[in-house]
Coordinates of C-alpha atoms in Angstrom, one line a residue:
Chain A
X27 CA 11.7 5.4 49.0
X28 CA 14.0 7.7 47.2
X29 CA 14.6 11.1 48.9
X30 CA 14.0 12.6 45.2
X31 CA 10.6 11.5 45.3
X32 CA 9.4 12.9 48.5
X33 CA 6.8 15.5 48.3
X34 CA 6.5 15.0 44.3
X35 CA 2.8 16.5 45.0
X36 CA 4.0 19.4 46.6
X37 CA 6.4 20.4 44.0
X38 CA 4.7 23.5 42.0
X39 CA 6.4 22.2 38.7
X40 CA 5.2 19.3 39.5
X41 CA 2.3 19.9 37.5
X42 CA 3.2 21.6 34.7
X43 CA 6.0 19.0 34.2
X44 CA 3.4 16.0 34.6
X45 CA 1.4 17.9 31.5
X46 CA 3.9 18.4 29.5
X47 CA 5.3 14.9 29.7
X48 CA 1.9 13.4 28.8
X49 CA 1.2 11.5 24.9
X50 CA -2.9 12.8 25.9
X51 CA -3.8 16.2 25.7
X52 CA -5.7 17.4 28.9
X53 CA -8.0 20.1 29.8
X54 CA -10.2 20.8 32.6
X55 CA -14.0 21.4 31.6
X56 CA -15.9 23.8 33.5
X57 CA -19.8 22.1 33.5
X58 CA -21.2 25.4 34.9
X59 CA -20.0 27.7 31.5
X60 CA -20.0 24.5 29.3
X61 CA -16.5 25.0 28.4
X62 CA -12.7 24.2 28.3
X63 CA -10.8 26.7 31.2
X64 CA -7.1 25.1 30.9
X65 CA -5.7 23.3 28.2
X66 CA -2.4 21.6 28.0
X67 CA 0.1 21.5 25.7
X68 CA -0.2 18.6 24.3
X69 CA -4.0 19.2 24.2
X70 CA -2.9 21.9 21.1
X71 CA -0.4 19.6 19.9
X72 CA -3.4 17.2 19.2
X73 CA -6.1 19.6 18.4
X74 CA -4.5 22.8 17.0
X75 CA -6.2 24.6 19.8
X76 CA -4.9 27.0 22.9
X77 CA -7.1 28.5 25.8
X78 CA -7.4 31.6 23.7
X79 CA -8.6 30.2 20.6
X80 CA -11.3 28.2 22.8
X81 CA -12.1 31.3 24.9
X82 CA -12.3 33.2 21.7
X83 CA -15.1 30.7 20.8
X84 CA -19.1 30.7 21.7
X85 CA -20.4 28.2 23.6
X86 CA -21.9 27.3 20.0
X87 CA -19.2 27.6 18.5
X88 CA -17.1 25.4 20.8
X89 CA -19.8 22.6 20.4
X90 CA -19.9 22.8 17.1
X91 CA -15.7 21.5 16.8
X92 CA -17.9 18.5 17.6
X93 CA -18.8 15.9 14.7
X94 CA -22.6 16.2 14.8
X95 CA -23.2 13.0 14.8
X96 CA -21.3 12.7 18.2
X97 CA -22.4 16.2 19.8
X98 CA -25.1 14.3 21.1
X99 CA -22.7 11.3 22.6
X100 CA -21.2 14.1 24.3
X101 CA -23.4 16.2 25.8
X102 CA -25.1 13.0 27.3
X103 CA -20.9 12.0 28.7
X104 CA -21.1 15.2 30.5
X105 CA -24.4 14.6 32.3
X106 CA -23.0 11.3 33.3
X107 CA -20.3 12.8 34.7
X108 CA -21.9 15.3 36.4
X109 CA -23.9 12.6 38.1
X110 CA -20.5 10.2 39.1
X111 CA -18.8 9.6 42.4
X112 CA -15.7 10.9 42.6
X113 CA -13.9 7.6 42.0
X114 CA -16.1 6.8 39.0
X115 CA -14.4 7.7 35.6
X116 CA -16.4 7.7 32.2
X117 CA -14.8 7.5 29.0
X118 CA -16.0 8.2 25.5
X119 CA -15.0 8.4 22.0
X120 CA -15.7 10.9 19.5
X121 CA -14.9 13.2 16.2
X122 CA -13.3 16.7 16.7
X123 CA -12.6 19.0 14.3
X124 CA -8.7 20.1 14.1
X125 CA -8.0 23.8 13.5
X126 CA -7.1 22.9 10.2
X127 CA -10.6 21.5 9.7
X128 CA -9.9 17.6 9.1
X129 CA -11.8 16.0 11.5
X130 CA -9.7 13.8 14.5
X131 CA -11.4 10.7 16.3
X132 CA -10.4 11.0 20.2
X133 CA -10.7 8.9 22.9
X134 CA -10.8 9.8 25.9
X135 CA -11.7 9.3 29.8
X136 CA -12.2 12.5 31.9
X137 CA -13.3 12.7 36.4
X138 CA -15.1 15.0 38.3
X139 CA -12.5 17.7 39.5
X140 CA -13.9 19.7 41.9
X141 CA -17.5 20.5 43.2
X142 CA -19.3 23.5 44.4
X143 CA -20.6 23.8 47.8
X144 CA -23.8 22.2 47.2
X145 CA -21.7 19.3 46.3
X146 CA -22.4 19.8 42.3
X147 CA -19.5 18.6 40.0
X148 CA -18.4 21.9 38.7
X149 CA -15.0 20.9 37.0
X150 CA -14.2 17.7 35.1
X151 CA -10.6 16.5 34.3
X152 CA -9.8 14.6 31.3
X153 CA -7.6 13.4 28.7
X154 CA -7.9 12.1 25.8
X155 CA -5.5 10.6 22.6
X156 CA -5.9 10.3 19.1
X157 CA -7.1 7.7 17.5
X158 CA -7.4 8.8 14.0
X159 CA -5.2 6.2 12.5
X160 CA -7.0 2.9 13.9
X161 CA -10.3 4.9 13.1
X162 CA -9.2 5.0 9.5
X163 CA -7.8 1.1 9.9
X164 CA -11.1 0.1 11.3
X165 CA -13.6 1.6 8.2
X166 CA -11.0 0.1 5.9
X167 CA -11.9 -3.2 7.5
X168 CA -15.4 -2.2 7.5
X169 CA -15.8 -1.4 4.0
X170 CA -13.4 -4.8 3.0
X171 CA -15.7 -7.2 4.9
X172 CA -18.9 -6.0 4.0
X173 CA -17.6 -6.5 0.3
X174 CA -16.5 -10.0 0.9
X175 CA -18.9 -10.7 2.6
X176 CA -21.1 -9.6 -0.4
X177 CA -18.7 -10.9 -3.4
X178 CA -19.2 -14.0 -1.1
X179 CA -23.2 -13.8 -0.7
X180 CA -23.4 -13.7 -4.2
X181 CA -22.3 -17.1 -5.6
X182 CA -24.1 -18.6 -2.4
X183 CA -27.4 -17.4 -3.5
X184 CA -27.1 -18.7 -7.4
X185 CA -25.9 -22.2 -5.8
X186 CA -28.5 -22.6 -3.8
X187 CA -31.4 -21.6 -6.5
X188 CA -29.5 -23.8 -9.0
X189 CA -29.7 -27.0 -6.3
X190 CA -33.3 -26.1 -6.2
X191 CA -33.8 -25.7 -10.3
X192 CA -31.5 -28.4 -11.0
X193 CA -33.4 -31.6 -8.0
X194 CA -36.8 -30.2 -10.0
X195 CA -35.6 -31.2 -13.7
X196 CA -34.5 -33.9 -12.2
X197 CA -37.6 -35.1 -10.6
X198 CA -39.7 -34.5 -13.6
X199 CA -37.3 -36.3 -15.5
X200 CA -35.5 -34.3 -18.0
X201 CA -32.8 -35.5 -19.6
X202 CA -29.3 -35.4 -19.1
X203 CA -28.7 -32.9 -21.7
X204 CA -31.0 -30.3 -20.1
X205 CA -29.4 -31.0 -16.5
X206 CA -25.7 -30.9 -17.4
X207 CA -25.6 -26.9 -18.1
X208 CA -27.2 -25.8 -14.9
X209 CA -24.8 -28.4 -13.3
X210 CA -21.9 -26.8 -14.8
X211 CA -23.5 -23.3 -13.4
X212 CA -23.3 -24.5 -10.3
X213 CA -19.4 -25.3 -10.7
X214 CA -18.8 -22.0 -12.0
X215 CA -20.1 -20.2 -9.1
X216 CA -18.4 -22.8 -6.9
X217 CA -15.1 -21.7 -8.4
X218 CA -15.8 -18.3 -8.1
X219 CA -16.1 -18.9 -4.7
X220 CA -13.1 -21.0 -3.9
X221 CA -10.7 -17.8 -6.6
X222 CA -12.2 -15.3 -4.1
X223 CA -11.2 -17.7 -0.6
X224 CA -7.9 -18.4 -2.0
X225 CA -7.0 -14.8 -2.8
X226 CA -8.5 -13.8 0.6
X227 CA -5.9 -16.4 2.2
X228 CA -3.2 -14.7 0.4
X229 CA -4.1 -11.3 1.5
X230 CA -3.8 -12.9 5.5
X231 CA -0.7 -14.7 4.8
X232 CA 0.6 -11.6 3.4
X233 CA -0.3 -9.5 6.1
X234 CA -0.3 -11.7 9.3
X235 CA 3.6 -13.6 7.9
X236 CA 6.3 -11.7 9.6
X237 CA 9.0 -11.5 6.4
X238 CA 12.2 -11.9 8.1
X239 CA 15.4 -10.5 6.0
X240 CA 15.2 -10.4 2.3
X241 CA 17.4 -12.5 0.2
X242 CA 18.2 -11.9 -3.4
X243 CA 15.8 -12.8 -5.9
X244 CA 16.6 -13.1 -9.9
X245 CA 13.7 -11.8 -11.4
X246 CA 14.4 -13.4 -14.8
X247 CA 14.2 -16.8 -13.9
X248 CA 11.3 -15.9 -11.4
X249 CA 9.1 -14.2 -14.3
X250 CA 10.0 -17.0 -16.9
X251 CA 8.2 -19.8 -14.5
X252 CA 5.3 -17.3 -14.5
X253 CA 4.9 -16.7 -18.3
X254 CA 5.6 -20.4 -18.4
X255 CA 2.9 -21.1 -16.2
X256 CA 0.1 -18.5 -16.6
X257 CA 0.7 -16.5 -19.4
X258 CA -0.4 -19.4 -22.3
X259 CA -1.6 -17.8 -24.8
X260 CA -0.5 -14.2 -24.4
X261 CA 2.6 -12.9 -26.8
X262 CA 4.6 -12.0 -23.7
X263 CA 7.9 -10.1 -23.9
X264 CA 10.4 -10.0 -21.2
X265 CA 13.2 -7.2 -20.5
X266 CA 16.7 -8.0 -19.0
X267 CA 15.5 -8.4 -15.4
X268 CA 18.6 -7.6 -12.7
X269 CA 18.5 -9.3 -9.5
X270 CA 16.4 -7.6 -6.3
X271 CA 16.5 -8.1 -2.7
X272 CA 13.4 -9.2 -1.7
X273 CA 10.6 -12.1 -0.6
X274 CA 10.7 -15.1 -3.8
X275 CA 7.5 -16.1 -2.7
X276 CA 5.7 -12.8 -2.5
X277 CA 7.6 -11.8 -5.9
X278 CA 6.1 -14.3 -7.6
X279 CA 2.8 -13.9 -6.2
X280 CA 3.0 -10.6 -7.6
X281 CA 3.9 -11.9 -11.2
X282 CA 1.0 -14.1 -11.4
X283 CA -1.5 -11.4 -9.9
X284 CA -0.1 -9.1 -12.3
X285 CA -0.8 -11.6 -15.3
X286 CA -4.1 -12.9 -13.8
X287 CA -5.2 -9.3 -14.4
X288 CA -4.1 -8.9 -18.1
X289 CA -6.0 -12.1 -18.7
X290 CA -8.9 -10.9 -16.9
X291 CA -8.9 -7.1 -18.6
X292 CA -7.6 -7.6 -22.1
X293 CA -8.5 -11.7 -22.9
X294 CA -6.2 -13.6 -24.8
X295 CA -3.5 -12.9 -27.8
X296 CA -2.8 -9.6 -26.4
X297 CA 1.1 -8.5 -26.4
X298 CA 2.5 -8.4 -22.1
X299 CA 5.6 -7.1 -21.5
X300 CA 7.2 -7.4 -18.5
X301 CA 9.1 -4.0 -18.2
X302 CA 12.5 -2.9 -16.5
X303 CA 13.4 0.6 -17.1
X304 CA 16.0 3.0 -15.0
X305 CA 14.5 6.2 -13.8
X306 CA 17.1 8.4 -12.4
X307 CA 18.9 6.1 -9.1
X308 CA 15.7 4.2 -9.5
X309 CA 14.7 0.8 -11.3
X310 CA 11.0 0.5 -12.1
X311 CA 9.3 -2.5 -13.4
X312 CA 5.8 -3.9 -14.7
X313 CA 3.8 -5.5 -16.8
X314 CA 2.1 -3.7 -20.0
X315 CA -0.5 -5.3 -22.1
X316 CA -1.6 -3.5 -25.2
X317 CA -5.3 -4.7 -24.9
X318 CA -7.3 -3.4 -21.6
X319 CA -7.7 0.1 -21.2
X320 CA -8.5 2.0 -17.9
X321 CA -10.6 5.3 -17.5
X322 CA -8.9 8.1 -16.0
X323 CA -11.4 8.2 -12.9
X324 CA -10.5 4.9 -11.9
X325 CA -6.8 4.5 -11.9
X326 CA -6.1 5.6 -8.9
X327 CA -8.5 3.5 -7.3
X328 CA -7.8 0.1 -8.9
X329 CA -5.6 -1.0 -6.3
X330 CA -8.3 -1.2 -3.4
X331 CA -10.0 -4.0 -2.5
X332 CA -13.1 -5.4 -4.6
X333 CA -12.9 -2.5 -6.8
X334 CA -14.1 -4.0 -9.8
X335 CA -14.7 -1.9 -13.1
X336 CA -15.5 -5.0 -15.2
X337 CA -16.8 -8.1 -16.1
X338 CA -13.9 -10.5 -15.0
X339 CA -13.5 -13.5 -13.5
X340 CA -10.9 -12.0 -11.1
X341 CA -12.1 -11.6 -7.2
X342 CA -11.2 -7.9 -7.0
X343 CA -8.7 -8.9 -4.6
X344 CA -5.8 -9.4 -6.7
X345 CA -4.1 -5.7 -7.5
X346 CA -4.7 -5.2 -4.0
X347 CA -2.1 -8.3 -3.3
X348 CA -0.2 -7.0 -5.1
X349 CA -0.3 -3.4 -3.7
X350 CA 0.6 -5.1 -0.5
X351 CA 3.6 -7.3 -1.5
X352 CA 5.2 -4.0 -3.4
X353 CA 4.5 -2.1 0.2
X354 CA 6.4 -5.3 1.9
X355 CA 9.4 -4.6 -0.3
X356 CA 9.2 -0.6 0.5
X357 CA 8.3 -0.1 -3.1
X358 CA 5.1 1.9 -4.7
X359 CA 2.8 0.4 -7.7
X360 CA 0.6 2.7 -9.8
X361 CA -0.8 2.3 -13.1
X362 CA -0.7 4.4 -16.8
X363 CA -2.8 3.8 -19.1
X364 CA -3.9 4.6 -23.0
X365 CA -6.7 4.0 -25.1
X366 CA -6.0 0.3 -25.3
X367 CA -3.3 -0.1 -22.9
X368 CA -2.5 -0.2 -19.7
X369 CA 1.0 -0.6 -18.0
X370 CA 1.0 -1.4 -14.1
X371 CA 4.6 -0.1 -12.8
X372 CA 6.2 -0.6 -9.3
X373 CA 9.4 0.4 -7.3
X374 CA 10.5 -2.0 -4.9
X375 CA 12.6 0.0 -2.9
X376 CA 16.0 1.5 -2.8
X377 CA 18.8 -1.3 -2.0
Chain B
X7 CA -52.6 -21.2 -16.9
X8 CA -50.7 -18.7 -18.6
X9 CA -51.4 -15.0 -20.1
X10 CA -49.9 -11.8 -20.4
X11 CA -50.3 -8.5 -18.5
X12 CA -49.4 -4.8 -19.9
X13 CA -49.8 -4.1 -23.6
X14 CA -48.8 -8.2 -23.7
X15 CA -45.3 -6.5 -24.9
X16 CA -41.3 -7.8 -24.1
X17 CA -40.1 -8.3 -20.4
X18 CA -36.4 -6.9 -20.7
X19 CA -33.9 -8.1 -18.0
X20 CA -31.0 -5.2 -18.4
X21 CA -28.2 -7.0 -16.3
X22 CA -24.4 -7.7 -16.7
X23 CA -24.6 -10.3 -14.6
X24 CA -24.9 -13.2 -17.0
X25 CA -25.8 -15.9 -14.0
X26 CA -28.4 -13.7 -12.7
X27 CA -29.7 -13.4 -16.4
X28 CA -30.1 -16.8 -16.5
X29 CA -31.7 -17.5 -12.9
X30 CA -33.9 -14.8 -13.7
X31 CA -34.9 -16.8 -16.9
X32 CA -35.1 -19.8 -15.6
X33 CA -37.4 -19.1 -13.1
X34 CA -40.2 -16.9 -15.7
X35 CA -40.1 -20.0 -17.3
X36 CA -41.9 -21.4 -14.3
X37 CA -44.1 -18.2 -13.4
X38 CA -47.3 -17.6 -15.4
X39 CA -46.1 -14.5 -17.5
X40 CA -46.4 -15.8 -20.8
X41 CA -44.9 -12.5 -22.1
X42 CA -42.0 -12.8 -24.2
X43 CA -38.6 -12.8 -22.5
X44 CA -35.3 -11.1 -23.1
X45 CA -32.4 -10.7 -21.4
X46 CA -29.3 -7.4 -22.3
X47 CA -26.1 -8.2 -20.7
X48 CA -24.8 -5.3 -22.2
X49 CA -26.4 -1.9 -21.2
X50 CA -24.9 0.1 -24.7
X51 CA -27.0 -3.0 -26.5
X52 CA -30.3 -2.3 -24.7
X53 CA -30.2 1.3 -24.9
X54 CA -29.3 1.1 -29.2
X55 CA -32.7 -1.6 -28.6
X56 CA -34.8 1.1 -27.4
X57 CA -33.4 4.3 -29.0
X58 CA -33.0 2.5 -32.3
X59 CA -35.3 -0.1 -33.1
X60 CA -38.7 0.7 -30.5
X61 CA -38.6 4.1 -31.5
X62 CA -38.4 3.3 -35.3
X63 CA -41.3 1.0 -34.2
X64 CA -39.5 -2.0 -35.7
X65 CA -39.9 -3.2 -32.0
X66 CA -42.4 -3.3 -30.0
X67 CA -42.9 -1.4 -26.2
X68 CA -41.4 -3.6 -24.0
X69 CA -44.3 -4.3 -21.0
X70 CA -41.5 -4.2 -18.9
X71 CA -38.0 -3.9 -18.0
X72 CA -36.2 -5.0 -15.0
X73 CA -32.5 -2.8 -14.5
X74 CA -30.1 -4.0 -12.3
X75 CA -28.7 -0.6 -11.5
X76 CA -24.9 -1.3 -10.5
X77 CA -23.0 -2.5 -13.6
X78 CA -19.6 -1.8 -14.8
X79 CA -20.3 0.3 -18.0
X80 CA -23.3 2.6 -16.4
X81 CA -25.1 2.3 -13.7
X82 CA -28.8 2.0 -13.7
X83 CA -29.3 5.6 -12.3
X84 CA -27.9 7.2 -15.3
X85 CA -29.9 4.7 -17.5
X86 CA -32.9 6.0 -15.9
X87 CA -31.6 9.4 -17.0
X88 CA -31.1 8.8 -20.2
X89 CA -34.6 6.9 -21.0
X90 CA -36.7 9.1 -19.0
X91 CA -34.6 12.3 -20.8
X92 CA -36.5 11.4 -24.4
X93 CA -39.7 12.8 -24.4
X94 CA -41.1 9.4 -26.1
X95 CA -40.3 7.4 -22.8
X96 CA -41.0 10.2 -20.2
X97 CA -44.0 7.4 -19.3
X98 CA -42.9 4.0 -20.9
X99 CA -41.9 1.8 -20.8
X100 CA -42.3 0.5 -17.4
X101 CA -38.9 0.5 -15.9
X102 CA -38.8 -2.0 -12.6
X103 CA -35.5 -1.3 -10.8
X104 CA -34.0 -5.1 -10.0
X105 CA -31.2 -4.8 -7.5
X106 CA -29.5 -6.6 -4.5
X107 CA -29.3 -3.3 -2.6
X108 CA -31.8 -3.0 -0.3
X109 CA -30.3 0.6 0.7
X110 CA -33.1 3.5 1.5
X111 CA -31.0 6.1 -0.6
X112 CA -30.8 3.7 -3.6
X113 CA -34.8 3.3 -3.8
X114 CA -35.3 7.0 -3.3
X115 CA -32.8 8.0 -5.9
X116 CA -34.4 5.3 -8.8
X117 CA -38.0 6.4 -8.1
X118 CA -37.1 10.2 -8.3
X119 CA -35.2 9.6 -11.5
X120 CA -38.2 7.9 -13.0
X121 CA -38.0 3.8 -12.1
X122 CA -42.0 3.1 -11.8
X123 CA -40.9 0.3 -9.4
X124 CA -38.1 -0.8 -7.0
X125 CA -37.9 -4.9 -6.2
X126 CA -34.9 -6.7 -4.5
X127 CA -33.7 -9.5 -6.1
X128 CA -35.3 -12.9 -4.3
X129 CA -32.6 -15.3 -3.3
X130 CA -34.9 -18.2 -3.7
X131 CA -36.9 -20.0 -6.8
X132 CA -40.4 -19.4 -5.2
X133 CA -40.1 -15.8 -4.3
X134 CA -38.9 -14.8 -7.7
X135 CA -41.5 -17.0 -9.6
X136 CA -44.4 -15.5 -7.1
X137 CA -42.7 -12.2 -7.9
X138 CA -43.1 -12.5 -11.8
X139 CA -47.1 -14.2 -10.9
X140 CA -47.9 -11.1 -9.1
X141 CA -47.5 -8.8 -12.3
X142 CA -50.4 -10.1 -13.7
X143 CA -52.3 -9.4 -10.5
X144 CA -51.2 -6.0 -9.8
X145 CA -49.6 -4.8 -13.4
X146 CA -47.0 -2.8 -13.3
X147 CA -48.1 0.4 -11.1

């Protein structure tokens, strides 16, 4: 054993070291008053709080930086610790509400401390870190599988009361002629099914591929293939494109979202140009059509998942690939938009 | 056999899904309602029905009509609104809020804004063709 570490407990900056060091904030919490008696720095770091501005507060008041729909959570977390051995440790998770009012999810573990003669827990220890951030991730994941999970539900449902309508004709015998549409019903939703799946596999093969370096990509060639491909039928337009550094793959997945969407919006004949401007040291690109329009309310919202506004074949997944393949290249995508225009824009990054 | 309940007026499906039209259709053909049928994928095109040619009394009262309330061009809570605003249709038509959601806040909100009923959408053939059979049990209200 080092000679440096002997009597580490004995050292009186021993503590105030160890509490300053820490990534949790910790307090001790007298039961007895039913509130905080030492904070540490970190503690305010995380909350916005110090010992005065809690002693400042009523016992109400203190309770109240509490979410109420958690209060109760932890109230009940303080009985059981006031009931635990003193190797027994209890941890809990809950909303708190930062000085600056936003509310913080914490999670945290706290110990009885010390106990009055009778053997009552009279002081708990605990810390706790913020978990804000994988909060936030987890509602996001929330909200995105209930909605595929719906957008999936959906086609399901019609399938399965077409098989029904559909064996029933065919039982009482009518003919081919009055089979056939129902029959191609059931494809359609089919289809709908398998657009949504695929566009879900993109999203995880996106997100789960680790991109390695970049390589240069010419966009020209890249967007030709795409109008080539998938813009049949639209009067398409294409500026000088330079070359980018960047994922060929995910560029062109991009492209073809992007034109997937004009089809969707603004039907066919409609003019798309795929754009190329220089603002200031920047380049920024996109794709304009001059048929699709979207409100103000919305555009700011288009880019999330399943956030549909229309009656489109799309799966409401595909600006939200593309979102996530500009973010891959460090870029940002927005969208303007006119009475009967709308022109999707993206950075990808500075080189 | 067959017959109609209400005034014997329209059954209007108000819907922009145009599979769920259809379904929908398909399976009154099987029920007993003998009303007749129509279906509005388009909101704007229901409302000019109602505002235009039923209060002109070149249509008749629909019986009923079944509104889907979440559709892109305006939900079914501000149709409500808007029908229910006209002191013509403070009463009627019957209005039948025809959803997927089965959320508590949803239901509360159409029958304070005036729907006369709340139903979920069945997701099989029998329960929507018992569904439509039970309107000429029970009516409307």
């Amino acid at each position: 054993m080092s000679a440096w570490a002997q009597d580490i407990g004995a050292d009186p900056g021993f503590i105030d070291r160890l509490a300053q060091s820490q990534v949790n904030g910790l307090y001790v919490y007298d039961v007895e008053l039913a509130r905080s008696v030492y904070v540490s720095p970190r503690y305010t770091d995380i909350t916005g709080y110090t010992q005065g501005d809690l002693d400042a507060l009523s016992t109400e008041a203190y309770f109240a930086l509490f979410h109420p729909d958690d209060v109760g959570g932890v109230r009940a977390h303080i009985d059981a610790l006031a009931r635990a051995t003193d190797d027994e440790s209890v941890s809990t998770q809950y909303r708190f509400r930062h000085r600056d009012g936003e509310w913080i999810w914490l999670a945290g573990q706290d110990v009885p401390f010390r106990r009055d003669p009778d053997g009552r827990v009279r002081l708990l220890l605990g810390s706790f870190v913020d978990c804000s951030e994988q909060q936030a991730a987890m509602n996001d994941l929330e909200r995105f599988t209930y909605f595929a999970a719906h957008d999936l539900r959906e086609p399901v449902r019609r399938i399965e009361m077409l098989c029904r309508l559909v064996a029933d004709d065919v039982m009482n015998g009518l003919p081919a002629e009055k089979v056939v549409p129902d029959l191609d019903r059931l494809r359609t939703e089919a289809h709908r099914m398998r657009v949504l799946v695929d566009d879900l596999r993109t999203l995880c093969f996106i997100g789960a591929r680790h991109p390695g370096p970049p390589e240069p990509v010419a966009l020209a060639p890249l967007v030709q293939a795409v109008v080539a491909e998938r813009a049949v039928g639209l009067e398409a337009e294409v500026d000088p494109l330079p070359e980018v550094e960047g994922y060929p793959s995910l560029l062109r997945a991009l492209y073809e979202a992007l034109v997937d969407n004009v089809r969707d919006h603004a039907g066919d004949g409609v003019r798309i140009r795929f754009s190329a401007e220089q603002a200031g040291r920047r380049r920024v690109f996109g794709v304009y059509n001059d048929g699709s329009s979207v409100p103000e309310a919305r555009i700011g919202r288009i880019f999330d998942p399943f956030r549909r506004f229309a009656r489109t074949a799309g799966s409401g997944l595909g600006l939200t690939v593309c979102r996530r393949v500009v973010e891959l290249h460090g870029g940002r995508i927005w969208a303007e938009s006119g009475p009967s225009w709308t022109h999707v824009r993206f950075t990808l990054g500075e080189r | 056999m067959s017959s109609t309940f209400g005034n014997g007026g329209g059954i209007i499906m108000v819907d922009d899904s145009e599979a769920d039209l259809h379904l929908a259709e398909r399976c009154y053909e099987r029920s007993r309602v003998a009303n007749p049928w129509r279906a509005f994928a388009e909101v704007n095109r229901f409302l000019r029905h109602l505002f235009d040619e039923v209060l002109a009394g070149t249509a008749p009262m629909p019986a009923l009509v079944l509104l889907d309330l979440n559709m892109p061009e305006m939900d079914g809570f501000e149709v409500l609104d808007r029908i229910r605003a006209h002191p013509r249709f403070g009463e009627l038509p019957a209005i039948l809020v025809f959803t997927h959601s089965d959320r508590e806040s949803d239901r509360q909100r159409a029958l304070q804004k005036g729907a006369t009923r709340y139903w979920i959408k069945p997701s099989d053939v029998d329960s929507y063709v018992e569904l439509f059979d039970s309107l000429l049990d029970h009516g409307v209200d």
